[in-house]
Amino acid sequence: MDASAEPQQRDAVAEGRRIYLGNLLYSVKPGDVEDMLRQAGFGDSLDKLHISIDPISGRNPGYCFAEFVTRDEAERALETLPGSSIFQRPVKVGPCHPKSSSGASSQSRWGGSATRGGESGGYNPTFQRWGDWRGSDARPARQQQQREGGQKEQGPHGAIRHLESRSQRFADKAQLYIGGLGKMINQEQHDAELQEILAGFEYVAISKRITPRAETRATPGNHHYCFVDFSSAEEAERAIKELNGKPLEGGGSLRVSLPRSKGPAFEQDGTTNHGWRNGGASSRQSAPREGQGQERPARREPTEKQRAIMTSNNWRSRAAAV
């Protein structure tokens, strides 16, 4: 998130103009939330919509935040929105509270979001998913200037723009499946671990870490995975050659290959069609394994670098709960 936006968001929370919208299907896009609010009578009073979109999978985290022009409109939303739904799924609504003076983390439901950039500790997200969607049906002028200046467009506008080229990246073989990962601790740890793994390669975006099916999780080994978009097919090919089979600190090895299909397919109920994962890995995971039912390996401990990042950065964002 742009650090310059934080004071405005703190003001919105302090003034009671920001509310939480949760229980969203992962497939819900910013426009779907705007449509729901517009139909509920908040089209003119909605000031900003703060939401995260994964640039590779297209998933939101299951919640977002709406800011209204006045506190009265926010309170009216808290009273009237319960019972509203998006794609036949009820939306949960709640207020956002200022962060306590003790600095303890509040639950994300009451105002926290999961990512931010440029804070102490040296952590810099590969792609900043969170951002304000409301304010321009086209794209904000500042983001247009970023593109013209050769800078990577960030936030939900940048994520959706990136998603629009997914088919082309698949055809160009610039997207890779990376498997053999352990269960992540939080989003920052996942991103930091992949940044370490991919050091020296030119990549554009890293998807969220995906949890394997229950039957796969019950088998020995690490089966979490993600997808990475590289700057070119040549970089992706080099990554396959140099990283596939590479041992990981803490045990196990990477599985790196081209994905089987163009990307995630969302069902109407918000579940993910896992057929888009790597074909070879999927077939191996679905087959019975010798020793199945053995005790699962312990979770891989974070490296010193990852631990430093998690220590210096509260994974609950200060973007909304401050």
mmCIF file with all atom_site columns, C-alpha atoms in Angstrom, residues 58 66 74 109 120 124 132 179 183 234 245 266 279 311 322:
data_model
loop_
_atom_site.group_PDB
_atom_site.id
_atom_site.type_symbol
_atom_site.label_atom_id
_atom_site.label_alt_id
_atom_site.label_comp_id
_atom_site.label_asym_id
_atom_site.label_entity_id
_atom_site.label_seq_id
_atom_site.pdbx_PDB_ins_code
_atom_site.Cartn_x
_atom_site.Cartn_y
_atom_site.Cartn_z
_atom_site.occupancy
_atom_site.B_iso_or_equiv
_atom_site.pdbx_formal_charge
_atom_site.auth_seq_id
_atom_site.auth_comp_id
_atom_site.auth_asym_id
_atom_site.auth_atom_id
_atom_site.pdbx_PDB_model_num
ATOM 1  C CA . GLY A 1 58  ? -7.489  -13.140 -9.284  1.00 0.00 ? 58  GLY A CA 1
ATOM 2  C CA . ALA A 1 66  ? -15.515 0.543   2.296   1.00 0.00 ? 66  ALA A CA 1
ATOM 3  C CA . ALA A 1 74  ? -21.165 4.573   7.265   1.00 0.00 ? 74  ALA A CA 1
ATOM 4  C CA . ARG A 1 109 ? -12.136 -8.486  10.498  1.00 0.00 ? 109 ARG A CA 1
ATOM 5  C CA . SER A 1 120 ? 10.768  -0.915  8.581   1.00 0.00 ? 120 SER A CA 1
ATOM 6  C CA . ASN A 1 124 ? 9.197   -4.930  -0.001  1.00 0.00 ? 124 ASN A CA 1
ATOM 7  C CA . ASP A 1 132 ? -8.110  1.893   -3.413  1.00 0.00 ? 132 ASP A CA 1
ATOM 8  C CA . GLY A 1 179 ? 5.586   -26.792 -5.716  1.00 0.00 ? 179 GLY A CA 1
ATOM 9  C CA . LYS A 1 183 ? 2.559   -24.481 4.883   1.00 0.00 ? 183 LYS A CA 1
ATOM 10 C CA . GLU A 1 234 ? 13.671  -17.406 -21.406 1.00 0.00 ? 234 GLU A CA 1
ATOM 11 C CA . GLY A 1 245 ? 14.711  -30.463 -7.797  1.00 0.00 ? 245 GLY A CA 1
ATOM 12 C CA . PHE A 1 266 ? -13.393 -20.267 -9.908  1.00 0.00 ? 266 PHE A CA 1
ATOM 13 C CA . GLY A 1 279 ? -0.172  -31.587 -14.541 1.00 0.00 ? 279 GLY A CA 1
ATOM 14 C CA . THR A 1 311 ? 9.599   -9.739  13.841  1.00 0.00 ? 311 THR A CA 1
ATOM 15 C CA . VAL A 1 322 ? -4.435  2.217   13.598  1.00 0.00 ? 322 VAL A CA 1
#
